Amino acid sequence: MSRDPLGRAPWILVVPAAVAAGVLLLPLLAMVAATDPRGLADALSSEAARDALWLSVSTSTAAMLVSLVIGLPLAWLLARVDFPGRRLVRALVIVPMVLPPVVAGIALRSAFGRSGLLGEPILDATGFAFPYTAWGVVLAHVFVALPFLVISTEGALRSTGSGYDGAAATLGAGRWTTFRRVTVPLALPGIAAAMVLAWARSLGEFGATITFNGNYPGTTQTMPTLIYVARQSDADAALALSLIMLLVSVGVLVALRDRWLVTA
């Protein structure tokens, strides 16, 4: 085992680091230990659980892709363009990250509900309403996940610097060409990590989803809302469903770790 050239890690840092790891890992290990394997098998065979898991995965994936399409340009503006009010825009982007989930759901209802600021004109013009639909679930997920993608992507774009952009400009490349051929490829690992973060945040979304869309099996019932309902009547079933969510989340992160989430 090679020695660290910087010397031994000081205990004053190792001990709190170990405590932090314990705080994060012990509850998960305790949940795994408390779950009856037979309950896990029953949960996996449940149609309600399969429907909720499929809805969670599909809407989280859709929300991640929507967030990428609209969030990447916003992150680029914040990282590369010095415009009036940039700090205010960045602050407003962060706001959904700190809002209580129920407040996020109420805000979505105020804007996109059947009588909302935008929801009512959309309903009158098209007959379509977001609440209580799978598209409403996607919208709620976008609202809570988009800030994570924007802030993480902005950090990735800033970390690559603007020097290569400037070099491309001196060679005659316009900003759109530079964005496509220089900026995004250089920041791609960070953008991919931001996408995974947005997907994971979407997968675990609960408060805004249930406030904006209710909890209708097969339509708006995601795994978090199903776990909430199960917890009221059957703690063992809730444990099994929670373990399924944990396994899905860990599986995705492990599958992507070597390709996108580790750079050294």
CSV table of C-alpha atoms in Angstrom, one decimal:
chain,number,residue,atom,x,y,z
A,1,MET,CA,0.0,0.0,0.0
A,2,SER,CA,1.6,3.3,-1.1
A,3,ARG,CA,1.9,6.1,1.3
A,4,ASP,CA,0.1,9.4,0.7
A,5,PRO,CA,2.7,12.0,-0.3
A,6,LEU,CA,0.7,14.6,1.6
A,7,GLY,CA,0.9,12.6,4.9
A,8,ARG,CA,-1.5,10.9,7.1
A,9,ALA,CA,-5.1,12.2,7.2
A,10,PRO,CA,-5.6,14.1,10.5
A,11,TRP,CA,-8.1,12.6,13.0
A,12,ILE,CA,-9.8,15.9,13.3
A,13,LEU,CA,-11.1,15.4,9.8
A,14,VAL,CA,-11.3,11.6,9.7
A,15,VAL,CA,-13.7,11.4,12.7
A,16,PRO,CA,-16.4,13.8,11.5
A,17,ALA,CA,-16.1,12.3,8.0
A,18,ALA,CA,-16.8,8.9,9.5
A,19,VAL,CA,-19.7,10.3,11.5
A,20,ALA,CA,-21.1,11.8,8.3
A,21,ALA,CA,-20.8,8.5,6.4
A,22,GLY,CA,-22.6,6.8,9.3
A,23,VAL,CA,-25.4,9.3,9.3
A,24,LEU,CA,-25.9,8.6,5.6
A,25,LEU,CA,-25.5,4.8,5.6
A,26,LEU,CA,-26.9,3.5,8.9
A,27,PRO,CA,-30.5,4.4,8.2
A,28,LEU,CA,-30.3,2.7,4.8
A,29,LEU,CA,-28.6,-0.4,6.3
A,30,ALA,CA,-31.2,-0.5,9.1
A,31,MET,CA,-34.0,-0.4,6.5
A,32,VAL,CA,-32.5,-3.3,4.5
A,33,ALA,CA,-32.1,-5.3,7.7
A,34,ALA,CA,-35.7,-4.6,8.8
A,35,THR,CA,-37.2,-5.7,5.5
A,36,ASP,CA,-38.7,-9.2,5.3
A,37,PRO,CA,-37.6,-10.9,2.0
A,38,ARG,CA,-41.0,-12.4,1.6
A,39,GLY,CA,-42.5,-8.9,1.8
A,40,LEU,CA,-40.1,-7.8,-0.9
A,41,ALA,CA,-41.3,-10.7,-3.1
A,42,ASP,CA,-44.9,-9.7,-2.5
A,43,ALA,CA,-44.2,-6.1,-3.3
A,44,LEU,CA,-42.5,-7.0,-6.6
A,45,SER,CA,-45.5,-9.2,-7.6
A,46,SER,CA,-48.0,-6.4,-6.8
A,47,GLU,CA,-49.6,-4.7,-9.9
A,48,ALA,CA,-49.9,-1.5,-8.0
A,49,ALA,CA,-46.1,-1.5,-7.2
A,50,ARG,CA,-45.2,-2.3,-10.8
A,51,ASP,CA,-47.4,0.5,-12.1
A,52,ALA,CA,-46.1,3.0,-9.6
A,53,LEU,CA,-42.5,2.0,-10.3
A,54,TRP,CA,-43.0,2.3,-14.1
A,55,LEU,CA,-44.7,5.7,-13.7
A,56,SER,CA,-41.9,6.9,-11.4
A,57,VAL,CA,-39.1,5.8,-13.8
A,58,SER,CA,-40.8,7.0,-17.0
A,59,THR,CA,-41.9,10.4,-15.7
A,60,SER,CA,-38.5,10.9,-14.1
A,61,THR,CA,-36.8,10.1,-17.4
A,62,ALA,CA,-39.1,12.4,-19.2
A,63,ALA,CA,-38.6,15.2,-16.7
A,64,MET,CA,-34.8,14.8,-16.9
A,65,LEU,CA,-34.9,15.1,-20.7
A,66,VAL,CA,-37.2,18.2,-20.6
A,67,SER,CA,-35.0,19.7,-17.9
A,68,LEU,CA,-31.9,19.1,-20.2
A,69,VAL,CA,-33.6,20.7,-23.2
A,70,ILE,CA,-34.6,23.9,-21.4
A,71,GLY,CA,-32.0,23.9,-18.6
A,72,LEU,CA,-28.8,23.5,-20.6
A,73,PRO,CA,-29.4,26.8,-22.5
A,74,LEU,CA,-30.2,28.5,-19.2
A,75,ALA,CA,-27.1,27.2,-17.5
A,76,TRP,CA,-25.0,28.3,-20.5
A,77,LEU,CA,-26.5,31.9,-20.2
A,78,LEU,CA,-25.7,32.0,-16.5
A,79,ALA,CA,-22.1,30.7,-17.1
A,80,ARG,CA,-21.1,32.5,-20.3
A,81,VAL,CA,-23.3,35.6,-20.8
A,82,ASP,CA,-23.0,38.7,-18.7
A,83,PHE,CA,-26.5,40.2,-18.8
A,84,PRO,CA,-28.3,42.6,-16.5
A,85,GLY,CA,-30.0,40.7,-13.7
A,86,ARG,CA,-28.0,37.6,-14.0
A,87,ARG,CA,-27.5,37.2,-10.2
A,88,LEU,CA,-31.3,37.7,-9.7
A,89,VAL,CA,-32.0,35.0,-12.3
A,90,ARG,CA,-29.6,32.6,-10.6
A,91,ALA,CA,-31.2,33.3,-7.3
A,92,LEU,CA,-34.7,32.7,-8.7
A,93,VAL,CA,-33.5,29.4,-10.2
A,94,ILE,CA,-32.4,28.2,-6.8
A,95,VAL,CA,-35.7,29.1,-5.1
A,96,PRO,CA,-37.5,25.8,-5.9
A,97,MET,CA,-34.6,23.9,-4.3
A,98,VAL,CA,-35.4,25.4,-0.9
A,99,LEU,CA,-39.2,25.6,-1.2
A,100,PRO,CA,-41.2,23.1,1.0
A,101,PRO,CA,-42.6,20.5,-1.4
A,102,VAL,CA,-46.2,21.3,-0.6
A,103,VAL,CA,-45.6,25.0,-1.4
A,104,ALA,CA,-44.1,23.9,-4.7
A,105,GLY,CA,-47.3,21.9,-5.4
A,106,ILE,CA,-49.5,24.9,-4.5
A,107,ALA,CA,-47.4,27.2,-6.8
A,108,LEU,CA,-47.8,24.7,-9.6
A,109,ARG,CA,-51.6,24.7,-9.1
A,110,SER,CA,-51.7,28.5,-9.1
A,111,ALA,CA,-49.9,28.6,-12.4
A,112,PHE,CA,-51.0,25.4,-14.2
A,113,GLY,CA,-54.2,24.3,-12.4
A,114,ARG,CA,-57.5,24.3,-14.2
A,115,SER,CA,-58.1,27.9,-13.0
A,116,GLY,CA,-54.5,28.8,-12.9
A,117,LEU,CA,-52.7,31.7,-14.6
A,118,LEU,CA,-51.6,29.6,-17.5
A,119,GLY,CA,-53.7,26.5,-16.9
A,120,GLU,CA,-57.0,28.1,-17.6
A,121,PRO,CA,-56.0,29.6,-21.0
A,122,ILE,CA,-54.5,26.2,-22.0
A,123,LEU,CA,-57.7,24.4,-20.9
A,124,ASP,CA,-59.9,26.8,-22.8
A,125,ALA,CA,-57.8,26.6,-26.0
A,126,THR,CA,-57.0,22.9,-26.0
A,127,GLY,CA,-59.2,21.1,-23.5
A,128,PHE,CA,-56.1,19.8,-21.8
A,129,ALA,CA,-55.3,20.3,-18.1
A,130,PHE,CA,-52.1,19.2,-16.4
A,131,PRO,CA,-53.4,18.2,-12.9
A,132,TYR,CA,-54.3,14.6,-12.3
A,133,THR,CA,-52.4,13.4,-15.4
A,134,ALA,CA,-49.1,11.8,-16.0
A,135,TRP,CA,-48.0,15.0,-17.8
A,136,GLY,CA,-48.8,16.8,-14.5
A,137,VAL,CA,-46.4,14.4,-12.8
A,138,VAL,CA,-43.8,15.2,-15.3
A,139,LEU,CA,-44.4,19.0,-14.8
A,140,ALA,CA,-44.1,18.7,-11.1
A,141,HIS,CA,-40.8,16.7,-11.5
A,142,VAL,CA,-39.4,19.3,-13.9
A,143,PHE,CA,-40.2,22.0,-11.4
A,144,VAL,CA,-38.2,20.4,-8.6
A,145,ALA,CA,-35.4,18.8,-10.7
A,146,LEU,CA,-34.6,21.6,-13.1
A,147,PRO,CA,-32.8,23.8,-10.6
A,148,PHE,CA,-30.4,20.9,-9.7
A,149,LEU,CA,-29.6,20.4,-13.4
A,150,VAL,CA,-29.1,24.1,-14.1
A,151,ILE,CA,-26.9,24.8,-11.1
A,152,SER,CA,-24.8,21.6,-11.6
A,153,THR,CA,-24.4,22.3,-15.3
A,154,GLU,CA,-23.5,25.9,-14.8
A,155,GLY,CA,-20.7,24.7,-12.4
A,156,ALA,CA,-19.5,22.2,-15.1
A,157,LEU,CA,-19.5,24.9,-17.8
A,158,ARG,CA,-17.6,27.3,-15.5
A,159,SER,CA,-15.0,24.7,-14.6
A,160,THR,CA,-14.1,24.2,-18.2
A,161,GLY,CA,-13.4,27.9,-18.6
A,162,SER,CA,-14.1,30.1,-21.6
A,163,GLY,CA,-10.7,30.0,-23.1
A,164,TYR,CA,-11.6,27.4,-25.7
A,165,ASP,CA,-14.7,29.3,-26.6
A,166,GLY,CA,-12.5,32.3,-27.2
A,167,ALA,CA,-10.1,30.3,-29.4
A,168,ALA,CA,-13.1,29.0,-31.4
A,169,ALA,CA,-14.3,32.6,-31.9
A,170,THR,CA,-10.9,33.7,-33.2
A,171,LEU,CA,-11.2,30.9,-35.8
A,172,GLY,CA,-14.5,32.3,-37.0
A,173,ALA,CA,-16.9,30.0,-35.1
A,174,GLY,CA,-20.2,31.6,-34.1
A,175,ARG,CA,-21.6,31.2,-30.6
A,176,TRP,CA,-24.0,28.4,-31.7
A,177,THR,CA,-21.3,26.5,-33.4
A,178,THR,CA,-19.0,27.0,-30.4
A,179,PHE,CA,-21.7,25.8,-28.1
A,180,ARG,CA,-22.3,22.6,-30.0
A,181,ARG,CA,-18.7,21.7,-30.9
A,182,VAL,CA,-16.7,23.1,-28.1
A,183,THR,CA,-18.6,24.1,-24.9
A,184,VAL,CA,-20.9,21.1,-24.6
A,185,PRO,CA,-18.3,18.4,-25.5
A,186,LEU,CA,-15.8,19.8,-22.9
A,187,ALA,CA,-18.5,19.9,-20.2
A,188,LEU,CA,-20.2,16.6,-21.1
A,189,PRO,CA,-19.2,14.6,-18.1
A,190,GLY,CA,-20.5,17.3,-15.8
A,191,ILE,CA,-23.7,17.7,-17.8
A,192,ALA,CA,-24.3,13.9,-17.6
A,193,ALA,CA,-23.8,14.0,-13.9
A,194,ALA,CA,-26.3,16.8,-13.6
A,195,MET,CA,-28.7,14.8,-15.7
A,196,VAL,CA,-28.4,11.9,-13.2
A,197,LEU,CA,-28.9,14.2,-10.3
A,198,ALA,CA,-32.0,15.6,-11.9
A,199,TRP,CA,-33.3,12.1,-12.6
A,200,ALA,CA,-32.7,11.0,-9.0
A,201,ARG,CA,-34.4,14.1,-7.6
A,202,SER,CA,-37.4,13.4,-9.9
A,203,LEU,CA,-37.5,9.8,-8.8
A,204,GLY,CA,-37.9,10.7,-5.1
A,205,GLU,CA,-40.3,13.6,-5.6
A,206,PHE,CA,-43.4,13.4,-3.4
A,207,GLY,CA,-44.8,16.6,-2.0
A,208,ALA,CA,-45.3,18.7,-5.2
A,209,THR,CA,-46.5,15.6,-7.0
A,210,ILE,CA,-49.3,14.6,-4.6
A,211,THR,CA,-50.3,18.3,-4.0
A,212,PHE,CA,-50.6,19.1,-7.7
A,213,ASN,CA,-51.8,15.7,-9.1
A,214,GLY,CA,-53.3,13.7,-6.2
A,215,ASN,CA,-52.6,10.0,-5.8
A,216,TYR,CA,-54.5,8.0,-8.4
A,217,PRO,CA,-53.3,4.4,-9.1
A,218,GLY,CA,-52.2,3.9,-12.6
A,219,THR,CA,-52.3,7.6,-13.4
A,220,THR,CA,-50.5,9.8,-10.9
A,221,GLN,CA,-49.5,7.3,-8.2
A,222,THR,CA,-45.7,7.2,-8.1
A,223,MET,CA,-43.6,5.0,-5.8
A,224,PRO,CA,-43.1,7.7,-3.2
A,225,THR,CA,-46.9,8.3,-3.0
A,226,LEU,CA,-47.6,4.6,-3.0
A,227,ILE,CA,-45.1,4.2,-0.1
A,228,TYR,CA,-46.9,7.0,1.8
A,229,VAL,CA,-50.2,5.3,1.4
A,230,ALA,CA,-48.9,1.9,2.3
A,231,ARG,CA,-47.2,3.3,5.4
A,232,GLN,CA,-50.6,4.2,6.8
A,233,SER,CA,-51.8,0.6,6.9
A,234,ASP,CA,-48.9,-1.8,6.4
A,235,ALA,CA,-45.4,-0.8,7.7
A,236,ASP,CA,-43.9,-4.0,6.3
A,237,ALA,CA,-45.2,-3.3,2.8
A,238,ALA,CA,-43.9,0.3,3.0
A,239,LEU,CA,-40.4,-1.1,4.0
A,240,ALA,CA,-40.4,-3.5,1.0
A,241,LEU,CA,-41.5,-0.7,-1.4
A,242,SER,CA,-38.8,1.6,0.0
A,243,LEU,CA,-36.2,-1.1,-0.5
A,244,ILE,CA,-37.3,-1.4,-4.2
A,245,MET,CA,-36.8,2.3,-4.6
A,246,LEU,CA,-33.3,2.0,-2.9
A,247,LEU,CA,-32.3,-0.8,-5.2
A,248,VAL,CA,-33.4,1.0,-8.3
A,249,SER,CA,-31.6,4.2,-7.3
A,250,VAL,CA,-28.4,2.4,-6.4
A,251,GLY,CA,-28.5,0.3,-9.5
A,252,VAL,CA,-28.7,3.3,-11.8
A,253,LEU,CA,-25.9,5.1,-9.9
A,254,VAL,CA,-23.7,2.0,-10.0
A,255,ALA,CA,-24.4,1.5,-13.7
A,256,LEU,CA,-23.4,5.1,-14.5
A,257,ARG,CA,-20.6,5.6,-12.0
A,258,ASP,CA,-17.6,4.4,-14.1
A,259,ARG,CA,-18.8,6.1,-17.3
A,260,TRP,CA,-20.1,9.5,-16.1
A,261,LEU,CA,-19.8,10.1,-12.3
A,262,VAL,CA,-16.1,9.5,-11.7
A,263,THR,CA,-13.5,11.6,-13.5
A,264,ALA,CA,-10.4,10.5,-11.5
